């Protein structure tokens, strides 16, 4: 399988979160990674967001039953929450997102499927076009989508990407003799 790109980036750095008060800062380790490689029959996408995407979780159809992934990221009371339900004949074909201006977090995500586009998160009307990352691997067969991967810290989703599983046709190319 091929990693077809990533919206956002993982941080491996340690840093101190300081809220401006007299209290000492909070030590934060780098981001946690997640990987749903091979989990392709997505039926639901659950997203919590405020100014950035805070968390994401997937529902998969496995043996006819809904199975939930772990929740990747944070969820705080009062967050906006949206559920994207995919039809049984619908599958992911691409992904794009707009990065937060400070580069730490994702303002919105657009999931592309064979049946439409679905944007989740805050508007990015006043954001420069170079803050948009587009992953368009030209998927045209359900079997080509290989799952998602990404990273998060304790406050937000920091990256998300997708796997591409190239398929080949056993028949090979067809040529016609025009002579």
Coordinates of N, CA, C and O in Angstrom, one line a residue, residues 44-117:
X44 N -19.4 5.4 8.7 CA -19.6 6.6 9.4 C -18.3 7.3 9.7 O -17.3 6.6 9.9
X45 N -18.3 8.6 9.7 CA -17.1 9.4 10.1 C -17.7 10.4 11.2 O -18.6 11.2 10.9
X46 N -17.1 10.4 12.4 CA -17.6 11.2 13.5 C -16.5 12.3 13.7 O -15.3 11.9 13.9
X47 N -16.9 13.5 13.7 CA -15.9 14.6 13.8 C -16.3 15.6 14.9 O -17.5 16.1 14.8
X48 N -15.5 15.9 15.9 CA -15.7 17.0 16.8 C -14.8 18.2 16.4 O -13.6 18.0 16.1
X49 N -15.3 19.4 16.5 CA -14.5 20.6 16.0 C -15.0 21.8 16.8 O -16.1 21.9 17.2
X50 N -14.0 22.7 16.9 CA -14.3 24.1 17.3 C -13.6 24.9 16.3 O -14.0 24.9 15.1
X51 N -12.5 25.6 16.7 CA -11.8 26.4 15.7 C -10.9 25.4 14.8 O -10.6 25.8 13.7
X52 N -10.6 24.3 15.3 CA -9.9 23.3 14.6 C -10.6 21.9 14.7 O -11.5 21.8 15.6
X53 N -10.2 20.9 13.9 CA -10.8 19.6 14.1 C -10.1 19.0 15.4 O -8.9 19.0 15.5
X54 N -11.0 18.7 16.4 CA -10.5 18.2 17.6 C -10.3 16.7 17.7 O -9.3 16.2 18.2
X55 N -11.2 16.0 17.1 CA -11.1 14.5 17.1 C -11.9 14.0 15.9 O -12.7 14.6 15.3
X56 N -11.5 12.7 15.6 CA -12.1 12.0 14.5 C -12.2 10.5 14.9 O -11.4 10.0 15.7
X57 N -13.3 9.9 14.5 CA -13.5 8.5 14.8 C -14.3 7.9 13.6 O -15.1 8.6 13.0
X58 N -14.0 6.6 13.3 CA -14.6 6.0 12.1 C -15.5 4.8 12.6 O -15.2 4.2 13.5
X59 N -16.6 4.6 11.8 CA -17.4 3.4 12.0 C -17.2 2.6 10.7 O -17.2 3.1 9.6
X60 N -16.9 1.3 10.9 CA -16.7 0.4 9.8 C -17.7 -0.7 9.8 O -18.2 -1.2 10.8
X61 N -18.0 -1.2 8.6 CA -18.9 -2.4 8.5 C -18.0 -3.6 8.4 O -17.2 -3.7 7.5
X62 N -18.1 -4.4 9.4 CA -17.3 -5.6 9.5 C -18.3 -6.8 9.8 O -18.9 -6.8 10.8
X63 N -18.3 -7.7 8.9 CA -19.3 -8.9 9.0 C -20.7 -8.4 9.2 O -21.4 -9.0 10.0
X64 N -21.1 -7.3 8.6 CA -22.5 -6.8 8.7 C -22.7 -6.0 9.9 O -23.9 -5.5 10.1
X65 N -21.8 -5.8 10.8 CA -22.0 -5.1 12.0 C -21.1 -3.8 12.0 O -20.1 -3.7 11.4
X66 N -21.6 -2.7 12.7 CA -20.9 -1.5 12.9 C -19.8 -1.7 14.0 O -20.2 -2.0 15.1
X67 N -18.6 -1.4 13.6 CA -17.5 -1.5 14.6 C -16.8 -0.1 14.6 O -16.5 0.4 13.5
X68 N -16.6 0.4 15.8 CA -16.0 1.8 15.9 C -14.5 1.7 16.1 O -14.0 0.8 16.8
X69 N -13.8 2.6 15.5 CA -12.4 2.8 15.7 C -12.2 3.5 17.1 O -13.2 3.9 17.7
X70 N -11.0 3.6 17.5 CA -10.7 4.5 18.7 C -11.0 5.9 18.2 O -11.1 6.2 17.1
X71 N -11.2 6.8 19.2 CA -11.3 8.2 18.9 C -9.9 8.8 18.9 O -9.1 8.6 19.8
X72 N -9.6 9.5 17.9 CA -8.3 10.1 17.7 C -8.3 11.6 17.9 O -8.9 12.3 17.1
X73 N -7.8 12.0 19.0 CA -7.8 13.4 19.4 C -8.5 13.7 20.6 O -8.8 12.8 21.4
X74 N -8.9 15.0 20.8 CA -9.5 15.4 22.1 C -11.0 15.7 21.8 O -11.5 15.9 20.7
X75 N -11.8 15.7 22.9 CA -13.2 16.1 22.8 C -13.5 16.8 24.1 O -13.2 16.3 25.2
X76 N -13.9 18.0 23.9 CA -14.3 18.9 25.1 C -15.8 19.2 25.0 O -16.4 19.2 24.0
X77 N -16.4 19.4 26.2 CA -17.8 19.8 26.3 C -18.0 21.0 25.4 O -17.1 21.9 25.4
X78 N -19.1 21.1 24.7 CA -19.4 22.3 23.9 C -18.8 22.3 22.5 O -19.0 23.2 21.8
X79 N -18.1 21.2 22.2 CA -17.6 21.1 20.8 C -18.7 20.9 19.8 O -19.7 20.2 20.2
X80 N -18.5 21.4 18.6 CA -19.4 21.0 17.6 C -19.2 19.6 17.2 O -18.0 19.1 17.3
X81 N -20.2 18.9 16.8 CA -20.1 17.5 16.4 C -20.9 17.2 15.2 O -22.0 17.6 15.0
X82 N -20.2 16.5 14.2 CA -20.9 16.1 13.0 C -20.7 14.7 12.7 O -19.6 14.2 12.8
X83 N -21.7 14.0 12.1 CA -21.6 12.6 11.7 C -21.8 12.6 10.2 O -22.8 13.1 9.7
X84 N -20.9 12.0 9.5 CA -21.0 11.8 8.0 C -21.4 10.3 7.8 O -20.6 9.4 8.2
X85 N -22.5 10.0 7.3 CA -22.9 8.6 7.0 C -22.8 8.4 5.5 O -23.3 9.1 4.7
X86 N -22.0 7.3 5.2 CA -21.9 6.9 3.8 C -22.8 5.9 3.4 O -23.1 5.0 4.3
X87 N -23.4 5.9 2.2 CA -24.2 4.9 1.7 C -23.4 3.6 1.5 O -22.2 3.6 1.4
X88 N -24.1 2.5 1.4 CA -23.4 1.2 1.3 C -22.6 1.1 0.0 O -21.6 0.5 -0.1
X89 N -23.1 1.8 -1.1 CA -22.3 1.8 -2.3 C -21.4 3.0 -2.5 O -20.8 3.2 -3.5
X90 N -21.1 3.7 -1.4 CA -20.3 4.9 -1.3 C -18.9 4.6 -0.7 O -18.8 3.8 0.3
X91 N -17.8 5.1 -1.3 CA -16.5 4.9 -0.8 C -15.6 6.1 -1.0 O -15.9 7.0 -1.8
X92 N -14.6 6.3 -0.1 CA -13.7 7.4 -0.2 C -12.9 7.4 -1.4 O -12.3 6.4 -1.7
X93 N -12.8 8.6 -2.1 CA -11.9 8.7 -3.2 C -10.8 9.8 -3.1 O -9.9 9.9 -3.9
X94 N -11.0 10.6 -2.1 CA -10.0 11.7 -1.9 C -10.3 12.5 -0.6 O -11.3 12.2 0.1
X95 N -9.4 13.4 -0.3 CA -9.4 14.1 1.0 C -8.7 15.4 0.8 O -7.7 15.5 0.1
X96 N -9.2 16.5 1.4 CA -8.5 17.8 1.4 C -8.8 18.4 2.7 O -9.7 18.1 3.4
X97 N -7.9 19.3 3.1 CA -8.1 20.1 4.4 C -7.4 21.4 4.3 O -6.5 21.6 3.5
X98 N -7.8 22.3 5.2 CA -7.2 23.6 5.4 C -6.5 23.6 6.8 O -7.1 23.3 7.8
X99 N -5.2 23.9 6.8 CA -4.4 24.0 8.0 C -4.7 25.3 8.7 O -5.0 26.4 8.1
X100 N -4.7 25.2 10.1 CA -4.8 26.4 10.9 C -3.7 27.4 10.6 O -2.6 26.9 10.2
X101 N -3.8 28.6 10.8 CA -2.8 29.6 10.4 C -1.5 29.4 11.1 O -0.4 29.6 10.6
X102 N -1.5 28.8 12.4 CA -0.2 28.6 13.1 C 0.4 27.2 12.7 O 1.4 26.8 13.1
X103 N -0.3 26.5 11.8 CA 0.2 25.2 11.3 C 0.0 24.0 12.3 O 0.3 22.9 12.0
X104 N -0.6 24.3 13.5 CA -0.8 23.2 14.4 C -2.3 23.0 14.5 O -3.0 23.5 15.3
X105 N -2.8 22.2 13.6 CA -4.2 21.8 13.6 C -4.8 22.0 12.2 O -4.2 22.6 11.4
X106 N -6.0 21.4 12.1 CA -6.7 21.4 10.8 C -8.0 22.1 11.0 O -8.8 21.8 11.8
X107 N -8.2 23.2 10.2 CA -9.4 24.0 10.3 C -10.6 23.2 9.8 O -11.7 23.3 10.4
X108 N -10.5 22.6 8.6 CA -11.6 21.8 8.1 C -11.1 20.6 7.2 O -10.0 20.7 6.8
X109 N -11.9 19.7 7.0 CA -11.6 18.5 6.2 C -12.8 18.4 5.2 O -13.9 18.5 5.5
X110 N -12.4 18.0 3.9 CA -13.4 17.7 2.9 C -13.1 16.3 2.5 O -12.0 15.9 2.0
X111 N -14.1 15.4 2.7 CA -14.0 14.0 2.3 C -14.7 13.9 0.9 O -15.8 14.3 0.8
X112 N -14.0 13.4 0.0 CA -14.6 13.1 -1.4 C -14.9 11.7 -1.5 O -14.1 10.8 -1.1
X113 N -16.1 11.4 -2.0 CA -16.5 10.0 -2.3 C -16.9 9.9 -3.7 O -16.9 10.9 -4.5
X114 N -17.2 8.7 -4.1 CA -17.7 8.4 -5.5 C -19.1 9.1 -5.7 O -19.5 9.2 -6.8
X115 N -19.7 9.5 -4.6 CA -21.1 10.1 -4.8 C -21.1 11.6 -4.4 O -22.2 12.2 -4.5
X116 N -20.0 12.2 -3.9 CA -20.1 13.6 -3.5 C -18.9 14.1 -2.7 O -18.0 13.4 -2.5
X117 N -19.0 15.3 -2.2 CA -18.0 16.0 -1.3 C -18.7 16.5 -0.1 O -19.8 17.0 -0.1

